[in-house]
Coordinates of C-alpha atoms and ligand atoms in Angstrom, one line a residue:
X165 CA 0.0 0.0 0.0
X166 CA 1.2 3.0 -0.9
X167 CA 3.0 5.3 2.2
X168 CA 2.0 8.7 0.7
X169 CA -1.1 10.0 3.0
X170 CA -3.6 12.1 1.2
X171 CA -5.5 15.3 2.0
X172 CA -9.2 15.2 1.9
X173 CA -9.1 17.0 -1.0
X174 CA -6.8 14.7 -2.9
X175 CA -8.8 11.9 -1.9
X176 CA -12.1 13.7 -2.9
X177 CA -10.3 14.3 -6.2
X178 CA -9.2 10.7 -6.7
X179 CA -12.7 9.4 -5.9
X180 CA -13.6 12.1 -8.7
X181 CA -10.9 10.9 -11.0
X182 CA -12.5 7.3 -11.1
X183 CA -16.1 8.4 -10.8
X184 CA -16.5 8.6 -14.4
X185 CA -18.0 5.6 -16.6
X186 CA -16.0 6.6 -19.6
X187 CA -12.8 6.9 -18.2
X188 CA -13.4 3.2 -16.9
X189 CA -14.4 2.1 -19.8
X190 CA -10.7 3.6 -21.4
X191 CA -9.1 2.1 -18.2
X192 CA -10.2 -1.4 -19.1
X193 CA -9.7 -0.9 -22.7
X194 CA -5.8 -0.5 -22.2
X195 CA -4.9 -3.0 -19.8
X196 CA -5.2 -5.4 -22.8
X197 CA -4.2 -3.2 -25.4
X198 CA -2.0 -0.4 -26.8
X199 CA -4.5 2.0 -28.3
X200 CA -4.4 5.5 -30.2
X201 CA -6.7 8.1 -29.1
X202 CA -8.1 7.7 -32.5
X203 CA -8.8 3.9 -32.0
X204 CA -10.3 4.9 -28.4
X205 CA -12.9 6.8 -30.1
X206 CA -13.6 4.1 -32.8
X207 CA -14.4 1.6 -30.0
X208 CA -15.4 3.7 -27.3
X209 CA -18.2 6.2 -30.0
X210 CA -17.3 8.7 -27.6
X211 CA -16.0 12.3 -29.0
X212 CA -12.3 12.7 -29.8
X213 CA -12.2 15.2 -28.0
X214 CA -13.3 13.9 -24.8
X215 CA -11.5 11.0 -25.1
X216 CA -8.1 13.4 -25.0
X217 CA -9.2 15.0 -22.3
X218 CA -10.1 12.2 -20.5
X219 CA -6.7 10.5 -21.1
X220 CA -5.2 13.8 -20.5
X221 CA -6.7 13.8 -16.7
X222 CA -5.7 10.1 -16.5
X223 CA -2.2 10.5 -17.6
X224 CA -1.8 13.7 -14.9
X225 CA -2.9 11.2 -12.1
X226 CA 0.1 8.4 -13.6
X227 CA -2.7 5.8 -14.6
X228 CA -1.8 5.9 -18.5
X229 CA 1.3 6.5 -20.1
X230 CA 1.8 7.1 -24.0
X231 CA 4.4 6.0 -26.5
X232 CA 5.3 7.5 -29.4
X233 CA 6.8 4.9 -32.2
X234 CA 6.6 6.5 -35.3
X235 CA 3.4 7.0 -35.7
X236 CA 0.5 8.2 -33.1
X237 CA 0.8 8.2 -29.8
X238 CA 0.0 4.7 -28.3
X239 CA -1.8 4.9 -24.1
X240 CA -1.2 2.3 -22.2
X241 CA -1.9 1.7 -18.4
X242 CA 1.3 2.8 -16.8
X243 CA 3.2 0.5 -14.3
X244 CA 3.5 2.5 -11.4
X245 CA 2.4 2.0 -8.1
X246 CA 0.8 5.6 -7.0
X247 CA -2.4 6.1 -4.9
X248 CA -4.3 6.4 -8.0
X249 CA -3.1 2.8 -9.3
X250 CA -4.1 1.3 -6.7
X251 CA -7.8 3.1 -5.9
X252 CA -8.2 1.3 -9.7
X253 CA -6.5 -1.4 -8.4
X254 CA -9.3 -2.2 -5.7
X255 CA -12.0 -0.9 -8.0
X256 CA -10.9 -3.7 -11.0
X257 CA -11.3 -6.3 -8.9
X258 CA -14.9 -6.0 -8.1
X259 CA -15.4 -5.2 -12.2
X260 CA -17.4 -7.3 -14.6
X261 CA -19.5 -5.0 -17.5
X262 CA -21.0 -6.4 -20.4
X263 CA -20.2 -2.8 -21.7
X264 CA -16.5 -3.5 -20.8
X265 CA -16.9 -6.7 -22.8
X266 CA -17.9 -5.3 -26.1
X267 CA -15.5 -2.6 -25.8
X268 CA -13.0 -5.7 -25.3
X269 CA -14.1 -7.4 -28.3
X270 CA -14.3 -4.0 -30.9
X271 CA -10.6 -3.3 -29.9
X272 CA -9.3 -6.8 -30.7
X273 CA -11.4 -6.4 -33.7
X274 CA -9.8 -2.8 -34.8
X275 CA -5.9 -3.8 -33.3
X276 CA -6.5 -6.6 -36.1
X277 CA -7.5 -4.5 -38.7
X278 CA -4.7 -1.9 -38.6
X279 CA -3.8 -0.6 -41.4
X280 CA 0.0 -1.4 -41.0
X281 CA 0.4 -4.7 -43.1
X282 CA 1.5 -6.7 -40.3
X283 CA -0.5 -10.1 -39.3
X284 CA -2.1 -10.7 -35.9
X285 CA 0.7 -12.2 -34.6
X286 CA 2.8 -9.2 -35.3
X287 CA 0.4 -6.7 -33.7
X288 CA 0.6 -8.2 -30.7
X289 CA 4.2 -9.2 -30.4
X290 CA 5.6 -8.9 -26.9
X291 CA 2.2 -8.6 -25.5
X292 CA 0.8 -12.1 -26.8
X293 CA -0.1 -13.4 -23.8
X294 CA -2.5 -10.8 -23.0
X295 CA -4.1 -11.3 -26.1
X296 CA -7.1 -14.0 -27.5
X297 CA -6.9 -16.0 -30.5
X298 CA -8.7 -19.1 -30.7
X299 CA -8.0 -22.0 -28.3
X300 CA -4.8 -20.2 -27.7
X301 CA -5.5 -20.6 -23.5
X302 CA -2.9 -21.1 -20.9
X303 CA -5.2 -24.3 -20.1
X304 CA -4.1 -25.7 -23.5
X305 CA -0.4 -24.9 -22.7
X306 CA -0.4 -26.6 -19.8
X307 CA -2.5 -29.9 -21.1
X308 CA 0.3 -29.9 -23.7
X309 CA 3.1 -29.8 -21.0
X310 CA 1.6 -32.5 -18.8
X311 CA 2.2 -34.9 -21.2
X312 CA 5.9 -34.6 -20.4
X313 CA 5.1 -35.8 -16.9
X314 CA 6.4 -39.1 -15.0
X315 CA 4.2 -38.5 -11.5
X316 CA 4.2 -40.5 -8.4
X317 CA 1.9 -40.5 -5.7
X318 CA 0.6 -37.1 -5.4
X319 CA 0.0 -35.1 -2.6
X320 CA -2.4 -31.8 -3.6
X321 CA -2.6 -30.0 0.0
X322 CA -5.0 -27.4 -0.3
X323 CA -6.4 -28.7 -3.3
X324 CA -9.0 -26.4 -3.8
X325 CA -12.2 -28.4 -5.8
X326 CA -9.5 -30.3 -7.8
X327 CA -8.0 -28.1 -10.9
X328 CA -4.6 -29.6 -10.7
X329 CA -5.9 -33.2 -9.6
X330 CA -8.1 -33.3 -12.8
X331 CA -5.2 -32.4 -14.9
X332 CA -2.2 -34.1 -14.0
X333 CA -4.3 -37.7 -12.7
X334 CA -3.7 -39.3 -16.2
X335 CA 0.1 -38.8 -15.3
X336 CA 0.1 -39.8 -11.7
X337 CA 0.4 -43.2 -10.2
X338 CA -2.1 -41.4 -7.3
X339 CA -3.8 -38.1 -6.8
X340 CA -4.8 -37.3 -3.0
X341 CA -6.5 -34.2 -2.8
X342 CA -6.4 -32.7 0.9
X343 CA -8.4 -29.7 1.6
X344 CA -9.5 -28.1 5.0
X345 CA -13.2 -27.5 3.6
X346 CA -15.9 -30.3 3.5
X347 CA -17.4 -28.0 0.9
X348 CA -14.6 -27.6 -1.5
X349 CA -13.4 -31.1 -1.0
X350 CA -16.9 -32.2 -2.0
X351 CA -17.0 -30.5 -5.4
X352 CA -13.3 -31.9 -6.0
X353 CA -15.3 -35.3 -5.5
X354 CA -17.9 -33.9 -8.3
X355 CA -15.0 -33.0 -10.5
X356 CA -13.2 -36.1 -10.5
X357 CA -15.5 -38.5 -9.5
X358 CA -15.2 -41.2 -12.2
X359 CA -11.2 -40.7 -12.1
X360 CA -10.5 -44.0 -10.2
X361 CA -6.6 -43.1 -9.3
X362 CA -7.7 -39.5 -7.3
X363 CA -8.6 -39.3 -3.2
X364 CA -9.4 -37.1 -1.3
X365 CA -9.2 -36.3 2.3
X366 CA -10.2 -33.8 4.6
X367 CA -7.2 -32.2 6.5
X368 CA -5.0 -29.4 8.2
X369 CA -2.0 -28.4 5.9
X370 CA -0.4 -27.5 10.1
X371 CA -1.0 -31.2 10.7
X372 CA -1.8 -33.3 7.6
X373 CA -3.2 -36.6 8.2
X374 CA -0.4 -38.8 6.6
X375 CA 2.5 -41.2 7.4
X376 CA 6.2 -39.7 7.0
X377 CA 7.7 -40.5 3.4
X378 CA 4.4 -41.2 2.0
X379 CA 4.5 -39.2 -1.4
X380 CA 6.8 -38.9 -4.5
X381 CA 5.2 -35.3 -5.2
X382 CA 3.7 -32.6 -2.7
X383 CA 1.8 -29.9 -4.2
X384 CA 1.3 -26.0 -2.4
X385 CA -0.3 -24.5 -4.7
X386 CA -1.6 -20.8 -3.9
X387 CA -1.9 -23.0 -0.4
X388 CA 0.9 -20.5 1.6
X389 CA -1.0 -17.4 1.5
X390 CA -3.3 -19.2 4.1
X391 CA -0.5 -20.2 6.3
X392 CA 0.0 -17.8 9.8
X393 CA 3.2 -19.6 9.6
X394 CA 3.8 -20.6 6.0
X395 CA 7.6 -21.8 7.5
X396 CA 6.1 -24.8 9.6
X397 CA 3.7 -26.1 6.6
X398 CA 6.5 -26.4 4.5
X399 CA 8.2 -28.7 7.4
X400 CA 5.0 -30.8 7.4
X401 CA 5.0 -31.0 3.3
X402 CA 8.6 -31.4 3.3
X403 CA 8.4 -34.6 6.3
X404 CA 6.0 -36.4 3.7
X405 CA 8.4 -36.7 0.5
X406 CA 9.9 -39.7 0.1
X407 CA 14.0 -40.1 -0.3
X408 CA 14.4 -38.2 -4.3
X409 CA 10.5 -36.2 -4.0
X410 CA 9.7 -33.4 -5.1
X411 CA 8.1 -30.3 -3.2
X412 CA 6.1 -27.7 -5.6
X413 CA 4.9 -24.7 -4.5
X414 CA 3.5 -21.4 -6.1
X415 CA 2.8 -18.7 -4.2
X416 CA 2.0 -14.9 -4.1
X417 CA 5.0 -12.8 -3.8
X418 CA 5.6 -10.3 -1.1
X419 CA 2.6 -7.6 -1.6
X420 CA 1.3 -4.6 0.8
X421 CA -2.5 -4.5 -0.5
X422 CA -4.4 -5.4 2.6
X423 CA -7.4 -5.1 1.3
X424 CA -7.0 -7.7 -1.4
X425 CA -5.8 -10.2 1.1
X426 CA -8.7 -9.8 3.3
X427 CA -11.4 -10.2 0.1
X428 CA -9.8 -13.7 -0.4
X429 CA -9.4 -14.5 3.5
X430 CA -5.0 -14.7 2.6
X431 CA -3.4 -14.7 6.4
X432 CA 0.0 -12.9 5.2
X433 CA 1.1 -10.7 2.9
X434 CA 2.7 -12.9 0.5
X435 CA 6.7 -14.2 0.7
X436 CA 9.9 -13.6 -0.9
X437 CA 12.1 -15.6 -3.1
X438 CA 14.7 -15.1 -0.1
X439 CA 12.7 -16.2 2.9
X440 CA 10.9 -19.4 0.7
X441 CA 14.1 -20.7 -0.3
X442 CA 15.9 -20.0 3.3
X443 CA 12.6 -22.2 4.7
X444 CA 12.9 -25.2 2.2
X445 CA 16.7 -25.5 2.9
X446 CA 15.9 -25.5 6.6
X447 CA 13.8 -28.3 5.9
X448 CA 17.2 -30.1 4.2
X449 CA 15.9 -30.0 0.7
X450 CA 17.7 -28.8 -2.3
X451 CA 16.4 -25.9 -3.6
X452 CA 16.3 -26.3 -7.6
X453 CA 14.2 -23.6 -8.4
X454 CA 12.8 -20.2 -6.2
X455 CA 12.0 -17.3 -7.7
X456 CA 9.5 -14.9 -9.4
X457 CA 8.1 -16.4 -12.1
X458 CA 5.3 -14.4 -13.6
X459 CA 4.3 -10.4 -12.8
X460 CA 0.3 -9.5 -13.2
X461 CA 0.0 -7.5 -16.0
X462 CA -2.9 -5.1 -14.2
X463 CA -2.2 -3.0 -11.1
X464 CA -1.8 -4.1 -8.5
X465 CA 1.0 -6.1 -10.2
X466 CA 0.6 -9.3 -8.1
X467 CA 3.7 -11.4 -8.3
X468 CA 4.2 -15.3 -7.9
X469 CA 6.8 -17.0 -6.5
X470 CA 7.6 -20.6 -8.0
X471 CA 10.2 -22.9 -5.9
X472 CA 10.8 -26.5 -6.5
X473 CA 13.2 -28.3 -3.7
X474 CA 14.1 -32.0 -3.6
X475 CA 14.5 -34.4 -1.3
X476 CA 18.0 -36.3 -0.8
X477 CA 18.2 -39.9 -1.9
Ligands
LIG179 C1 -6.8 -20.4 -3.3 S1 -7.4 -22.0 -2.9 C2 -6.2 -22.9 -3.9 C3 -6.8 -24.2 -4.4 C4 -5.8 -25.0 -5.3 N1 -4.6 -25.3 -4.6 C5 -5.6 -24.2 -6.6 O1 -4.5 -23.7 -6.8 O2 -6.5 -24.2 -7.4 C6 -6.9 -22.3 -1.3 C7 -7.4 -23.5 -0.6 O3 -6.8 -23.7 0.6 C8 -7.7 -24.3 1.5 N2 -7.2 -24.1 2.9 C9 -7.2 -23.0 3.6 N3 -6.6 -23.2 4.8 C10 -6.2 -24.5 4.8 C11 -5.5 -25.4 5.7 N4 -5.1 -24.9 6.9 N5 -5.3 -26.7 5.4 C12 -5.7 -27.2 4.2 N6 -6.4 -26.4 3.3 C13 -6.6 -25.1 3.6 C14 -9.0 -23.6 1.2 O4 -10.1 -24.3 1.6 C15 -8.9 -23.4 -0.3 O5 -9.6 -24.5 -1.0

């Protein structure tokens, strides 16, 4: 959260800044894409010259920035974290608008029709993954990478209503799914059902229910930010690998928005790199892997933190 303290008048101002439908609308516009003024009134049917002024104001307040590469200027949302950034922040969150949708559709539809001779792929380049084309998901990615699996018995703690379970099963020897919530755990049971190699069993990530050396593979997946003491579940995951096992965990990094924490009941304020890796080798695992592996690309810019530690033989 940001330190600067505001007057009343600044916060009246801010509220005033995002009290506006049309400059949401641009807001969500260029999260996704790099747009000209000129293509912000083409998708938004709002005057030219209101749209200028509107990016004008929004700009002043360090929400957009533009770029100038040859031709007009290009707004995008800026990466900054300011007091502004993260009012929007809090406010995008809570955001679904069928209005918002359609915008979101005509500006794919006018990005691909620039008149600039390049393809699709072209337009987008560098920014790809923030864009749609058919079947293009991260789901299929990751289908496509699961095939490369070998898998054990599995360990999901904090399995949620199965996601990872349903995908990697086919690859597993086992799947346990081990959730604190009768209610999640029951639509992981709905989800996988029919699979005949998937568990599932109710339990405390502090304390889970299983033998020592019981698992080839232990998942924590978005399971940490849940933890009062995210050090001592990764001593309880860690005891359950057998000799060569693998411990995977991804995790929000190290954040200061409060507010978002408490709208998805998150105990901490995410981790570091550092302090993850400095826990699994306290545990005597070998660290392969601990870092930030992917940056939100929408204030407030969550991070997450990706480790995989080992198990000696
Ligand atoms: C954000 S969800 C993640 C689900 C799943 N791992 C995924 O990535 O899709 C967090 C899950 O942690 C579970 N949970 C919270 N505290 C827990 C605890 N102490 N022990 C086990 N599960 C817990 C919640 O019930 C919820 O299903």
């Amino acid at each position: 959260m940001s330190t600067v303290k505001l007057s009343i008048a600044q916060s009246t101002e801010l509220c005033r800044l995002l009290a506006d439908p049309s400059r949401l609308r641009l807001l969500l516009l260029l999260e996704a894409h790099a747009l000209s003024a000129a293509e912000l009134t083409e998708v938004t049917g709002l005057a030219q010259s209101r749209v200028s002024t509107h990016l004008a104001r929004l700009k002043r307040a360090g929400l957009v920035q533009d770029q100038r590469t040859g031709g007009a200027a290009l707004y995008t949302l800026a990466a900054v974290e300011n007091s502004a950034a993260e009012l929007w922040a809090l406010m995008r969150q809570e955001l679904d608008d069928r209005q918002a949708r359609l915008d979101r559709e005509r500006a794919d539809e006018v990005v691909r029709a620039r008149k600039s001779g390049q393809t699709w792929a072209e337009s987008v380049a560098g920014r790809m993954e923030l864009h749609y084309s058919p079947g293009r998901t991260w789901e299929a990615t990751a289908h496509a990478l699961i095939g490369l699996l070998e898998l054990g018995d599995v360990l999901d703690v904090a399995s949620g209503d199965g996601v990872l379970a349903e995908l990697i099963a086919e690859r597993a020897r086992s799947v346990t799914c081990m959730d604190i919530s009768a209610k999640v755990l029951a639509a992981a049971r709905k989800r996988l059902g029919t699979v005949s190699n998937v568990g599932f069993c109710q339990g405390d990530m502090r304390a889970p229910p299983f033998a020592d050396r019981r698992f080839d593979q232990v998942f924590l997946m978005h399971a940490l930010s849940y933890a009062q003491e995210p050090k001592t579940v990764i001593a309880k995951a860690a005891a359950l690998l057998r000799p060569g096992g693998s411990l995977i965990i991804a995790t929000l990094g190290a954040h200061k928005h409060e507010a978002a924490m408490q709208a998805y009941d998150h105990v901490n304020l995410g981790v570091t790199p550092e302090a993850l890796a400095k826990w699994l080798k306290a545990c005597g695992l070998e660290v392969e892997l601990c870092r930030v592996t992917s940056r939100e690309p929408r204030p407030p810019y969550f991070e997450v933190v990706t480790a995989l530690a080992r198990a000696g033989v």
